[in-house]
Tab-separated table of N, CA, C and O in Angstrom:
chain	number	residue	atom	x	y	z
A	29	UNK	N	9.877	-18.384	4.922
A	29	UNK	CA	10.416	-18.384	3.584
A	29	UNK	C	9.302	-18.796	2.618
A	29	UNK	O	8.431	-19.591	2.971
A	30	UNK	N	9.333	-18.301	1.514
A	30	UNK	CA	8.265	-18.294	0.356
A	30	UNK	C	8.554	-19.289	-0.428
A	30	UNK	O	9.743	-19.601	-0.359
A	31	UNK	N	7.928	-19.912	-1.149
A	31	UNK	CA	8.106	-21.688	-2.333
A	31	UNK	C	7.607	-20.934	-3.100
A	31	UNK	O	6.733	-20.159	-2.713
A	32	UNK	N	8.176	-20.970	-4.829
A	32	UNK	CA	7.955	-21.645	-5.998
A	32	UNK	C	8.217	-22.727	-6.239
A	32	UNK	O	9.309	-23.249	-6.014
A	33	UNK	N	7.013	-23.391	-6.872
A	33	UNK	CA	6.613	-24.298	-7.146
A	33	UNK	C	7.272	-25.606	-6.591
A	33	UNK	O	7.624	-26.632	-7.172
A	34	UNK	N	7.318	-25.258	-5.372
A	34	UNK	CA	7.739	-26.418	-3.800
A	34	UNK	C	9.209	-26.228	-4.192
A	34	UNK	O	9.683	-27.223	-4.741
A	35	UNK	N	10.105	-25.118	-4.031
A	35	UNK	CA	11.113	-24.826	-3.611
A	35	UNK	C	11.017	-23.613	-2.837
A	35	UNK	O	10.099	-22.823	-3.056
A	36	UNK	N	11.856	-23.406	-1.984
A	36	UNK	CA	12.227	-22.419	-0.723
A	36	UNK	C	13.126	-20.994	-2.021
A	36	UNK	O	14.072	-21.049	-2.806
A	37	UNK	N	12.341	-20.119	-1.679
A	37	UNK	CA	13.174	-18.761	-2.587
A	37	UNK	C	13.473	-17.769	-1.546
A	37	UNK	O	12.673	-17.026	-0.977
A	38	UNK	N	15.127	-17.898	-1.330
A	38	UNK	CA	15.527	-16.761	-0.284
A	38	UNK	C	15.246	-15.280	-0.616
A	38	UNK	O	15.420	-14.359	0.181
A	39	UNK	N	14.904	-15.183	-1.566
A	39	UNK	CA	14.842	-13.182	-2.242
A	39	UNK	C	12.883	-13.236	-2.017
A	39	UNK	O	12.339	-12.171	-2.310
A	40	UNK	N	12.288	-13.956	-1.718
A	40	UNK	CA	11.069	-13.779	-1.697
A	40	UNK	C	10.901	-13.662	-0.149
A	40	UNK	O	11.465	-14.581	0.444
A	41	UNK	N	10.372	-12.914	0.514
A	41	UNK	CA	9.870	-12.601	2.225
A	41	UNK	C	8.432	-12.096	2.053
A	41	UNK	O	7.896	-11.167	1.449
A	42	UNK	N	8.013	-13.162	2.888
A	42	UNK	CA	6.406	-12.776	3.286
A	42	UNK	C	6.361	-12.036	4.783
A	42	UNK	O	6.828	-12.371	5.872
A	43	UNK	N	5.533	-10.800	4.314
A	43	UNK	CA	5.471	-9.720	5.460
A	43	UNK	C	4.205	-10.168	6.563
A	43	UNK	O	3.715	-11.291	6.451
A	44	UNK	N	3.833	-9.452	7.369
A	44	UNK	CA	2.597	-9.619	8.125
A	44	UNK	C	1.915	-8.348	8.256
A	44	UNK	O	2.528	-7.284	8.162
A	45	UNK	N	0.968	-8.402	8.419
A	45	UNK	CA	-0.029	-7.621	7.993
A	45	UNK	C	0.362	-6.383	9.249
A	45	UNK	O	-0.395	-5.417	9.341
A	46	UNK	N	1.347	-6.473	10.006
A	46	UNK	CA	1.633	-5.530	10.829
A	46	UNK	C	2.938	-4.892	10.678
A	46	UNK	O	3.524	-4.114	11.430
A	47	UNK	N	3.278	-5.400	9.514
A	47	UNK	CA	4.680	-4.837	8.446
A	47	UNK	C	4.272	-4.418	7.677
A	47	UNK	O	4.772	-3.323	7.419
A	48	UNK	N	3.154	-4.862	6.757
A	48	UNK	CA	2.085	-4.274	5.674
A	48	UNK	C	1.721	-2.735	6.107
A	48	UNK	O	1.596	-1.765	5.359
A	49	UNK	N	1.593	-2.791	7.460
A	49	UNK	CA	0.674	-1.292	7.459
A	49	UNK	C	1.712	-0.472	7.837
A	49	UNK	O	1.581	0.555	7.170
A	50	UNK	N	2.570	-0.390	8.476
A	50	UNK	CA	3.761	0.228	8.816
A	50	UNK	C	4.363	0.887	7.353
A	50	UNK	O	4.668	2.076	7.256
A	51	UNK	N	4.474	-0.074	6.265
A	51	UNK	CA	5.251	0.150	5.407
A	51	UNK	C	3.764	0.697	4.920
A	51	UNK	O	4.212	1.233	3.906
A	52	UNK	N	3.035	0.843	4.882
A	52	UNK	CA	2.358	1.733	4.089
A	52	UNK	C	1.550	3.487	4.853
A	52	UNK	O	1.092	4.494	4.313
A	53	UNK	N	1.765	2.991	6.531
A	53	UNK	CA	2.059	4.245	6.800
A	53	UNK	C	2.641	5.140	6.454
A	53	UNK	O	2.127	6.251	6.325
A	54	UNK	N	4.442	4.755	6.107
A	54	UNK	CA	5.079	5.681	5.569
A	54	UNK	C	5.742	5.939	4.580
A	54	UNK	O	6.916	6.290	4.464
A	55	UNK	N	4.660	5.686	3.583
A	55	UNK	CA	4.111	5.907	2.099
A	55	UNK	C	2.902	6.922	2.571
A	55	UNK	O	2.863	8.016	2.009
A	56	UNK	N	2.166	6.696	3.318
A	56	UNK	CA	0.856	7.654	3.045
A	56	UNK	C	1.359	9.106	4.201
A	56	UNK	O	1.120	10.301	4.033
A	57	UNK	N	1.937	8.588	5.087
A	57	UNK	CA	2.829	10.008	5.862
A	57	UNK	C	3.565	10.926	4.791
A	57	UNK	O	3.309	12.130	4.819
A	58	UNK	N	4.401	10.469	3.916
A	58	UNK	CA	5.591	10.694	2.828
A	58	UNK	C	4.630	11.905	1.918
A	58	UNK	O	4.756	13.123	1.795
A	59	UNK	N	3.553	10.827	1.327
A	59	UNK	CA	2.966	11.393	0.411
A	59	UNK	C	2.070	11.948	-0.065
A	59	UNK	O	1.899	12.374	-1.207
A	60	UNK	N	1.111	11.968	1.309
A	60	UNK	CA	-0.447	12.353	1.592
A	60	UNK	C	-0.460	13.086	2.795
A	60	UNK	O	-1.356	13.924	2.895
A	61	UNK	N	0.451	12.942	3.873
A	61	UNK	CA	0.498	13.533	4.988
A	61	UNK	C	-0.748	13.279	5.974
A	61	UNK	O	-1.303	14.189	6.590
A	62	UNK	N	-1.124	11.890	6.044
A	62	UNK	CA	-1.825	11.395	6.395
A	62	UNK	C	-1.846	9.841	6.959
A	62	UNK	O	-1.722	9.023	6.047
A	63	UNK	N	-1.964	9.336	8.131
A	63	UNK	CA	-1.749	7.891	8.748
A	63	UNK	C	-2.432	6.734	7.455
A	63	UNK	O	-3.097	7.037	6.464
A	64	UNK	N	-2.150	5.881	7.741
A	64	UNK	CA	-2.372	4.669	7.143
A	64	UNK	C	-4.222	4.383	7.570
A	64	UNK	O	-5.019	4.331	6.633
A	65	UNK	N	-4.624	4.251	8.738
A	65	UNK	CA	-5.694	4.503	9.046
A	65	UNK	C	-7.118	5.205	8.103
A	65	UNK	O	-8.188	4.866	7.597
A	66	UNK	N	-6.156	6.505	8.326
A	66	UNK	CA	-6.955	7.336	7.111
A	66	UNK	C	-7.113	7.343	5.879
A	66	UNK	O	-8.183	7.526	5.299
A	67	UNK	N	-5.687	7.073	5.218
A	67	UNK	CA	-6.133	6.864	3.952
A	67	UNK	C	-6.627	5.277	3.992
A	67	UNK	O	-7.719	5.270	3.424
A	68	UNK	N	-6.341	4.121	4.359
A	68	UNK	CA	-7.689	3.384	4.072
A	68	UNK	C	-9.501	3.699	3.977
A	68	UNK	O	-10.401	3.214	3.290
A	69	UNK	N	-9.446	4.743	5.030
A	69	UNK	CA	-11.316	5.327	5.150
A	69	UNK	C	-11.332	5.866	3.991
A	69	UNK	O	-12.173	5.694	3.108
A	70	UNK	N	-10.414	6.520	3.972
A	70	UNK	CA	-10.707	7.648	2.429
A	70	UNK	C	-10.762	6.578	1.101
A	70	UNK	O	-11.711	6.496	0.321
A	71	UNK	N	-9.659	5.878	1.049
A	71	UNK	CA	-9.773	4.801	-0.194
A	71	UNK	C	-11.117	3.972	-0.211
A	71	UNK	O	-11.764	3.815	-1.246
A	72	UNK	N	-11.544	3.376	1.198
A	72	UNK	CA	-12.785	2.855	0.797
A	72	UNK	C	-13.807	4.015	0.295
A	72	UNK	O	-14.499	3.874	-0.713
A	73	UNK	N	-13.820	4.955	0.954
A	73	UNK	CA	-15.500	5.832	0.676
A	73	UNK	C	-15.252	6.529	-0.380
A	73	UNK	O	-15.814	7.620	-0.471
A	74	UNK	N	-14.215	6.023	-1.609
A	74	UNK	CA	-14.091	6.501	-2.656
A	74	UNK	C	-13.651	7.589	-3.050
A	74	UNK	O	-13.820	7.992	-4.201
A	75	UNK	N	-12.791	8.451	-1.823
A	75	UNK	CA	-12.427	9.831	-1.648
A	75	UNK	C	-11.283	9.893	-2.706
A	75	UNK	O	-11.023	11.014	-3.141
A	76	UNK	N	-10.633	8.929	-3.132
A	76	UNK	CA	-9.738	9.273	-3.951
A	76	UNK	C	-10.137	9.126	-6.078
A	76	UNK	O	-9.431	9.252	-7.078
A	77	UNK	N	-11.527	8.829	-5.850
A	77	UNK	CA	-11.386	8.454	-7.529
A	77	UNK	C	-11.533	9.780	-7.904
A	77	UNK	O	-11.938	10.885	-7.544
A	78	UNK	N	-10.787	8.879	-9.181
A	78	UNK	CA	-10.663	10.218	-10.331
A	78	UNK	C	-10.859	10.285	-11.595
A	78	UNK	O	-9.788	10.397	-12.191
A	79	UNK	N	-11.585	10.269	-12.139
A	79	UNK	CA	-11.795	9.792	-14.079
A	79	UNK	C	-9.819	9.904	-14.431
A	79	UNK	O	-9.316	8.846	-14.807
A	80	UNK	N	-9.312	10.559	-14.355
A	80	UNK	CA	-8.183	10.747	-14.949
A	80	UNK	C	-7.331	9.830	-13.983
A	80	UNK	O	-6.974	10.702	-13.190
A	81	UNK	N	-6.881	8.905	-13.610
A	81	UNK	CA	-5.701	8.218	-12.685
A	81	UNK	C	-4.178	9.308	-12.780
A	81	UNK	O	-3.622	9.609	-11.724
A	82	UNK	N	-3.803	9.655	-13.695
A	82	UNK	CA	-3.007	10.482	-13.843
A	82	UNK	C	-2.781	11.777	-13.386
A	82	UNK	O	-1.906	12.582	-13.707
A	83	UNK	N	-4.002	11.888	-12.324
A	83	UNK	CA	-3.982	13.550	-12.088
A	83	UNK	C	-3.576	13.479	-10.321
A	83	UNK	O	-3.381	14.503	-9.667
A	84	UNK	N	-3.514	12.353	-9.851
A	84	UNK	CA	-2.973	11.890	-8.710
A	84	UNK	C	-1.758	11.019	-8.589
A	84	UNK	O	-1.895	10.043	-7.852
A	85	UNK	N	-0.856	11.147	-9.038
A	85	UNK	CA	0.138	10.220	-9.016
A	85	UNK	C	0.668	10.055	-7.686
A	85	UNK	O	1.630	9.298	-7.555
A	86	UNK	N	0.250	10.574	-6.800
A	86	UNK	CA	1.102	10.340	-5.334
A	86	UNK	C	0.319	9.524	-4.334
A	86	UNK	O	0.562	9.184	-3.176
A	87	UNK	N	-0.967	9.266	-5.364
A	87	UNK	CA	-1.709	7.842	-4.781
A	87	UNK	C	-0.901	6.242	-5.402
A	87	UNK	O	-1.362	5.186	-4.968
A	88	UNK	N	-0.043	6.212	-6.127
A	88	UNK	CA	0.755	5.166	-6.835
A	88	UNK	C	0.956	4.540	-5.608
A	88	UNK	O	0.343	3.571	-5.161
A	89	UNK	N	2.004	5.268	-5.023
A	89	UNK	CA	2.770	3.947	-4.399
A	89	UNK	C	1.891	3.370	-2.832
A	89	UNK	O	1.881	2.270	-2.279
A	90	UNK	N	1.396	4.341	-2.582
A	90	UNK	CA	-0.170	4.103	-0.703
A	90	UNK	C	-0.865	2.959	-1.960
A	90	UNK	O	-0.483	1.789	-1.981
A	91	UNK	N	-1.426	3.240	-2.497
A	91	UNK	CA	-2.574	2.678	-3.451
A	91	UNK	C	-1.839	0.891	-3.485
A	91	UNK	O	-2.613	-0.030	-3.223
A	92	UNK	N	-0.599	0.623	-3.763
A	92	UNK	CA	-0.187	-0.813	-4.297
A	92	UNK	C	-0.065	-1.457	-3.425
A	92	UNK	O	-0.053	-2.666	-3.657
A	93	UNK	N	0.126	-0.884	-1.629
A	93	UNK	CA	0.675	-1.369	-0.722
A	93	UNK	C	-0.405	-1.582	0.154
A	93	UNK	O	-0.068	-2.058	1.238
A	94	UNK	N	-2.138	-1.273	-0.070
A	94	UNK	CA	-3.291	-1.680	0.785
A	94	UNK	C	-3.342	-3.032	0.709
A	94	UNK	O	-3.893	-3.494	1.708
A	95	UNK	N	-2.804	-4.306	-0.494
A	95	UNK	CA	-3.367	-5.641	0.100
A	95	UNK	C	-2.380	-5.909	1.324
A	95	UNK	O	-2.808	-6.442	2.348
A	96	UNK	N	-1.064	-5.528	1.191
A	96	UNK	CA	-0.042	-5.736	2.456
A	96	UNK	C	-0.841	-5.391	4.078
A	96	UNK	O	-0.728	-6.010	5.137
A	97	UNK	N	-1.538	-4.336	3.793
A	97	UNK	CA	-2.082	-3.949	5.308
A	97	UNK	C	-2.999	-4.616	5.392
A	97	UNK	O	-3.316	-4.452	6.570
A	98	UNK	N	-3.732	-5.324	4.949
A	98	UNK	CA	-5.056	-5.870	5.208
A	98	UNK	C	-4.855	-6.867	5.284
A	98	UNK	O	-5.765	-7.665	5.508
């Protein structure tokens, strides 16, 4: 269970980094058609930038969920 400011908050759940990647497997299966694995290689070696952020929107939701896997 998760504390604010040294109280116990039942609506807050801390995942593990082996729930992290799961749940972002299938975000990047869903939306890239691609394992979790991969799109991390690709996100590091920069395979996804884009001057425009807007011209990829189906990197949104893989993209928010890499600190969970790591």
């Amino acid at each position: 269970m998760a504390t604010i400011a040294g109280r116990e908050n039942p609506r807050i759940r801390v995942i593990t980094r082996e729930e992290g990647l799961a749940m972002l497997g299938a975000q990047t299966r869903q939306h890239l058609g691609m394992s979790a694995g991969e799109f991390l290689r690709k996100w590091d070696a920069g395979e996804f930038d884009e001057p425009d952020p807007d011209s990829r929107p189906h990197l949104i939701r893989p993209s928010m969920l890499i600190p969970g896997a790591r």
